[in-house]
Short mmCIF file of C-alpha atoms (C1' of nucleotides) in Angstrom, two decimals:
data_model
loop_
_atom_site.label_atom_id
_atom_site.label_comp_id
_atom_site.label_asym_id
_atom_site.label_seq_id
_atom_site.Cartn_x
_atom_site.Cartn_y
_atom_site.Cartn_z
CA UNK A 398 12.01 -4.69 12.93
CA UNK A 399 10.76 -2.25 9.79
CA UNK A 400 7.28 -3.23 8.99
CA UNK A 401 7.09 -0.77 6.03
CA UNK A 402 7.87 -3.19 3.13
CA UNK A 403 5.25 -5.45 4.51
CA UNK A 404 2.63 -3.03 4.84
CA UNK A 405 3.55 -1.50 1.19
CA UNK A 406 3.63 -5.09 -0.09
CA UNK A 407 0.17 -6.03 1.15
CA UNK A 408 -1.40 -3.02 0.07
CA UNK A 409 -1.92 -4.51 -3.39
CA UNK A 410 -4.65 -7.23 -3.36
CA UNK A 411 -3.00 -9.36 -6.37
CA UNK A 412 -0.11 -9.73 -3.99
CA UNK A 413 -2.39 -10.60 -0.94
CA UNK A 414 -4.15 -13.26 -3.16
CA UNK A 415 -0.93 -14.81 -3.86
CA UNK A 416 0.19 -15.06 -0.13
CA UNK A 417 -3.39 -16.80 0.41
CA UNK A 418 -2.24 -19.16 -2.27
CA UNK A 419 1.38 -20.03 -1.00
CA UNK A 420 -0.51 -20.14 2.51
CA UNK A 421 -1.90 -23.49 1.32
CA UNK A 422 1.02 -24.95 -0.05
CA UNK A 423 4.18 -24.31 -1.61
CA UNK A 424 3.91 -23.72 -5.20
CA UNK A 425 5.99 -22.93 -8.23
CA UNK A 426 5.65 -19.56 -10.17
CA UNK A 427 3.92 -21.57 -13.11
CA UNK A 428 0.99 -22.76 -10.77
CA UNK A 429 0.75 -18.97 -9.55
CA UNK A 430 0.82 -17.76 -13.36
CA UNK A 431 -2.44 -20.33 -14.02
CA UNK A 432 -4.40 -18.54 -11.19
CA UNK A 433 -4.37 -15.07 -12.13
CA UNK A 434 -5.38 -12.98 -15.79
CA UNK A 435 -1.72 -11.52 -16.25
CA UNK A 436 1.36 -12.32 -17.63
CA UNK A 437 4.36 -14.48 -16.03
CA UNK A 438 6.61 -11.37 -15.86
CA UNK A 439 3.69 -9.47 -13.83
CA UNK A 440 3.71 -12.30 -11.44
CA UNK A 441 7.43 -12.67 -11.20
CA UNK A 442 7.44 -8.98 -10.19
CA UNK A 443 4.77 -9.71 -7.53
CA UNK A 444 6.62 -12.31 -6.25
CA UNK A 445 9.88 -9.99 -6.28
CA UNK A 446 7.89 -7.40 -4.07
CA UNK A 447 7.29 -10.14 -1.71
CA UNK A 448 10.64 -11.78 -1.61
CA UNK A 449 12.14 -7.99 -0.70
CA UNK A 450 9.58 -7.51 2.15
CA UNK A 451 10.44 -10.78 3.46
CA UNK A 452 7.03 -12.45 3.07
CA UNK A 453 8.04 -15.34 0.96
CA UNK A 454 11.33 -17.24 -0.19
CA UNK A 455 11.92 -19.25 -3.11
CA UNK A 456 13.47 -23.00 -3.04
CA UNK A 457 14.99 -24.24 -6.26
CA UNK A 458 13.58 -27.36 -7.79
CA UNK A 459 15.22 -28.53 -10.81
CA UNK A 460 14.07 -25.68 -13.01
CA UNK A 461 11.26 -24.44 -10.86
CA UNK A 462 11.22 -22.48 -7.84
CA UNK A 463 8.88 -23.13 -5.18
CA UNK A 464 7.78 -20.33 -3.41
CA UNK A 465 6.65 -20.62 0.47
CA UNK A 466 5.14 -18.26 3.06
CA UNK A 467 7.74 -16.29 5.18
CA UNK A 468 5.51 -14.96 7.78
CA UNK A 469 7.83 -13.57 10.25
CA UNK A 470 7.62 -9.98 8.93
CA UNK A 471 3.36 -10.18 9.36
CA UNK A 472 3.75 -10.69 13.02
CA UNK A 473 4.85 -6.99 13.06
CA UNK A 474 1.68 -6.13 11.08
CA UNK A 475 -0.69 -8.00 13.34
CA UNK A 476 0.98 -6.19 16.33
CA UNK A 477 0.77 -2.91 14.82
CA UNK A 478 -3.20 -3.37 14.00
CA UNK A 479 -3.66 -5.57 17.30
CA UNK A 480 -2.95 -2.29 19.18
CA UNK A 481 -6.13 -0.74 17.65
CA UNK A 482 -8.14 -3.59 18.89
CA UNK A 483 -10.23 -1.16 21.36
CA UNK A 484 -11.48 0.74 18.32
CA UNK A 485 -13.55 -2.48 16.92
CA UNK A 486 -14.09 -4.14 20.01
CA UNK A 487 -18.17 -2.95 21.08
CA UNK A 488 -17.39 -3.29 24.70
CA UNK A 489 -14.35 -1.12 24.99
CA UNK A 490 -15.99 1.40 22.28
CA UNK A 491 -18.42 1.87 24.84
CA UNK A 492 -15.72 2.36 27.34
CA UNK A 493 -14.00 5.02 24.82
CA UNK A 494 -17.26 6.62 24.79
CA UNK A 495 -17.49 6.62 28.72
CA UNK A 496 -14.06 8.40 28.87
CA UNK A 497 -14.92 10.79 26.06
CA UNK A 498 -17.76 11.66 28.11
CA UNK A 499 -15.76 11.99 31.31
CA UNK A 500 -13.50 14.13 29.55
CA UNK A 501 -16.01 16.58 28.58
CA UNK A 502 -17.55 16.95 32.06
CA UNK B 11 -16.49 -6.19 3.89
CA UNK B 12 -13.82 -4.74 1.27
CA UNK B 13 -10.53 -4.45 3.41
CA UNK B 14 -8.67 -3.17 0.10
CA UNK B 15 -8.97 0.58 0.75
CA UNK B 16 -7.93 0.01 4.42
CA UNK B 17 -4.76 -2.23 3.37
CA UNK B 18 -3.90 0.62 0.55
CA UNK B 19 -4.58 3.25 3.27
CA UNK B 20 -2.08 1.68 5.74
CA UNK B 21 0.66 1.12 2.82
CA UNK B 22 1.59 4.58 3.63
CA UNK B 23 3.68 5.20 6.75
CA UNK B 24 2.71 8.81 7.04
CA UNK B 25 -0.84 7.32 7.28
CA UNK B 26 -0.20 4.81 10.07
CA UNK B 27 2.00 7.62 11.94
CA UNK B 28 -1.31 9.88 11.70
CA UNK B 29 -3.25 7.02 12.92
CA UNK B 30 -1.04 6.54 15.86
CA UNK B 31 -1.61 10.00 16.78
CA UNK B 32 -5.26 10.09 16.53
CA UNK B 33 -5.35 6.54 18.73
CA UNK B 34 -4.07 8.45 21.55
CA UNK B 35 -6.66 11.18 21.17
CA UNK B 36 -9.08 13.33 18.84
CA UNK B 37 -7.01 15.85 17.15
CA UNK B 38 -7.80 18.96 14.90
CA UNK B 39 -5.67 18.75 11.67
CA UNK B 40 -3.73 21.69 12.79
CA UNK B 41 -2.03 19.64 15.41
CA UNK B 42 -1.14 17.01 12.61
CA UNK B 43 0.31 19.69 10.53
CA UNK B 44 2.39 20.59 13.51
CA UNK B 45 3.70 16.97 13.85
CA UNK B 46 4.95 16.23 10.14
CA UNK B 47 7.42 18.03 8.02
CA UNK B 48 4.68 18.63 5.47
CA UNK B 49 2.22 21.27 3.99
CA UNK B 50 -1.26 21.29 5.36
CA UNK B 51 -2.94 20.43 2.11
CA UNK B 52 -0.79 17.25 2.24
CA UNK B 53 -2.38 16.41 5.81
CA UNK B 54 -5.69 16.95 4.23
CA UNK B 55 -5.18 14.60 1.71
CA UNK B 56 -4.02 11.68 3.96
CA UNK B 57 -6.82 12.55 5.87
CA UNK B 58 -9.17 12.08 2.89
CA UNK B 59 -7.74 8.46 1.71
CA UNK B 60 -7.95 7.60 5.67
CA UNK B 61 -11.63 8.88 5.58
CA UNK B 62 -12.44 6.92 2.26
CA UNK B 63 -11.17 3.86 3.66
CA UNK B 64 -13.57 4.31 7.03
CA UNK B 65 -10.58 4.59 9.15
CA UNK B 66 -10.92 8.12 10.53
CA UNK B 67 -14.25 10.38 11.18
CA UNK B 68 -14.00 14.02 11.42
CA UNK B 69 -16.21 16.19 13.75
CA UNK B 70 -17.03 19.61 13.39
CA UNK B 71 -16.04 22.17 16.05
CA UNK B 72 -15.95 25.52 15.19
CA UNK B 73 -13.93 26.01 12.59
CA UNK B 74 -11.82 22.93 13.30
CA UNK B 75 -12.49 19.52 12.25
CA UNK B 76 -11.43 16.96 15.21
CA UNK B 77 -10.22 13.82 13.61
CA UNK B 78 -10.85 10.73 15.48
CA UNK B 79 -10.09 6.84 14.79
CA UNK B 80 -12.93 4.75 13.39
CA UNK B 81 -11.39 1.07 13.88
CA UNK B 82 -13.96 -1.15 12.14
CA UNK B 83 -11.98 -1.70 8.78
CA UNK B 84 -9.25 -2.68 10.77
CA UNK B 85 -11.03 -5.74 12.22
CA UNK B 86 -10.97 -7.10 8.89
CA UNK B 87 -7.29 -6.26 8.19
CA UNK B 88 -6.36 -7.83 11.56
CA UNK B 89 -8.53 -10.91 10.78
CA UNK B 90 -6.79 -11.38 7.30
CA UNK B 91 -3.10 -11.39 8.97
CA UNK B 92 -4.16 -13.25 11.89
CA UNK B 93 -4.68 -16.19 9.41
CA UNK B 94 -1.20 -16.03 8.87
CA UNK B 95 -0.10 -16.52 12.72
CA UNK B 96 1.59 -20.14 12.13
CA UNK B 97 3.79 -18.77 9.76
CA UNK B 98 5.57 -16.75 12.71
CA UNK B 99 4.60 -18.89 15.65
CA UNK B 100 7.93 -20.85 16.30
CA UNK B 101 6.08 -23.85 17.90
CA UNK B 102 3.93 -24.37 14.45
CA UNK B 103 6.92 -23.18 12.52
CA UNK B 104 8.32 -26.46 13.71
CA UNK B 105 4.86 -28.27 12.81
CA UNK B 106 5.27 -26.93 9.54
CA UNK B 107 8.71 -28.33 9.11
CA UNK B 108 7.55 -31.66 10.47
CA UNK B 109 4.83 -31.74 8.01
CA UNK B 110 7.22 -31.04 5.12
CA UNK B 111 9.51 -33.24 6.05
CA UNK B 112 6.78 -36.30 6.43
CA UNK B 113 5.29 -35.12 2.90
CA UNK B 114 8.86 -35.38 1.19
CA UNK B 115 9.49 -38.89 2.50
"C1'" DT C 1001 -18.97 43.51 7.49
"C1'" DT C 1002 -14.15 43.18 7.31
"C1'" DG C 1003 -10.27 40.47 7.92
"C1'" DA C 1004 -7.99 36.53 10.28
"C1'" DC C 1005 -8.02 31.38 10.95
"C1'" DA C 1006 -8.95 26.36 9.98
"C1'" DT C 1007 -9.64 23.45 6.29
"C1'" DA C 1008 -10.70 21.51 1.79
"C1'" DT C 1009 -9.90 21.28 -3.19
"C1'" DA C 1010 -7.60 22.10 -7.79
"C1'" DA C 1011 -4.23 21.92 -10.67
"C1'" DG C 1012 0.55 20.33 -11.90
"C1'" DC C 1013 4.57 17.95 -11.43
"C1'" DG C 1014 8.15 14.34 -10.43
"C1'" DA C 1015 8.30 9.37 -8.64
"C1'" DT C 1016 6.55 5.18 -8.09
"C1'" DG C 1017 3.45 1.24 -9.41
"C1'" DC C 1018 1.65 -2.37 -12.27
"C1'" DC C 1019 1.42 -3.99 -16.32
"C1'" DT C 1020 2.77 -5.52 -21.25
"C1'" DT C 1021 6.21 -7.31 -24.72
"C1'" DA C 1022 10.80 -8.88 -25.50
"C1'" DT C 1023 15.21 -11.05 -24.10
"C1'" DC C 1024 18.25 -13.54 -20.98
"C1'" DT C 1025 19.69 -17.71 -18.05
"C1'" DA C 1026 19.40 -21.68 -16.48
"C1'" DA C 1027 18.19 -26.46 -16.12
"C1'" DA C 1028 15.96 -30.99 -18.95
"C1'" DG C 1029 14.72 -33.61 -22.54
"C1'" DT C 1030 16.07 -35.57 -27.22
"C1'" DA D 1119 24.32 -29.64 -29.31
"C1'" DC D 1120 19.72 -28.18 -30.31
"C1'" DT D 1121 15.22 -27.31 -28.37
"C1'" DT D 1122 12.01 -26.76 -24.84
"C1'" DT D 1123 10.59 -25.15 -20.45
"C1'" DA D 1124 10.53 -22.42 -16.30
"C1'" DG D 1125 11.63 -18.27 -14.46
"C1'" DA D 1126 14.30 -13.55 -13.96
"C1'" DT D 1127 15.20 -9.15 -15.89
"C1'" DA D 1128 14.71 -5.12 -18.97
"C1'" DA D 1129 12.63 -1.59 -21.21
"C1'" DG D 1130 8.51 1.08 -21.95
"C1'" DG D 1131 3.73 3.09 -21.30
"C1'" DC D 1132 0.11 4.51 -18.35
"C1'" DA D 1133 -1.96 5.24 -14.02
"C1'" DT D 1134 -1.87 6.69 -9.68
"C1'" DC D 1135 0.62 8.72 -5.48
"C1'" DG D 1136 2.38 12.37 -2.51
"C1'" DC D 1137 3.81 16.25 -2.53
"C1'" DT D 1138 3.56 21.28 -3.86
"C1'" DT D 1139 1.48 26.17 -4.42
"C1'" DA D 1140 -2.82 28.50 -5.12
"C1'" DT D 1141 -7.24 29.11 -4.27
"C1'" DA D 1142 -12.04 28.44 -2.47
"C1'" DT D 1143 -14.87 27.73 1.45
"C1'" DG D 1144 -16.75 28.30 5.90
"C1'" DT D 1145 -16.14 30.14 10.60
"C1'" DC D 1146 -15.05 33.29 14.54
"C1'" DA D 1147 -13.37 37.87 16.09
"C1'" DA D 1148 -13.07 42.90 15.86
#
DNA sequence: TTGACATATAAGCGATGCCTTATCTAAAGT
DNA sequence: ACTTTAGATAAGGCATCGCTTATATGTCAA
């Protein structure tokens, strides 16, 4: 699985905020437009990036498109970041320091 | 904690690869230059982005700078993504489908 | 102290990103 | 049929990105 489009999509704070809103519930584009200080096309473009990254999917409902989160690509992101857990866990940081110390002996 | 610089830094695949190398062990810039098909300044610039995001720190060693991972900002990233776990977990996806079904009844 | 080495910074360039306004398509309401 | 509504796409502007080559800074070695 290629996580690059997902990582790139998450690089923009507006897109993360969109995901946060869609995580609460499925929403039409208009509901998102109401929440951001930018034009409707700008939102549609962000949604396209998210769609292309597989992070959201639209569902037709009359003339509206209801977007929902499609989380699968986030698992790869989560896993990648998770491999760094020892770099922020205090206990394992201590272990890291110990190993560094050992190595320099 | 502001996770935006970290998310943005991780958006580039070269920088993720740099982190992967530094996660194995502390390395000088030259060791990274050897691993990528790009110039030394390009690497130094990627390292600057990672440094500014708090993801790596250099340590002086003679005329070299040894870079190491500084994982703290990744915890915020991991937490943010972790909130989406239900969107990729099969069991909870089934629950989600069930709830959607209930709602539309 | 002179020269080689390791890295950072500067300047510039083409590609990409994020926004805008204008327009197109499709579905509803009248 | 015409108009309105919801959304996507097109085109263009300006900033930022990711690279390059050239140069500056600091350290080691002869």
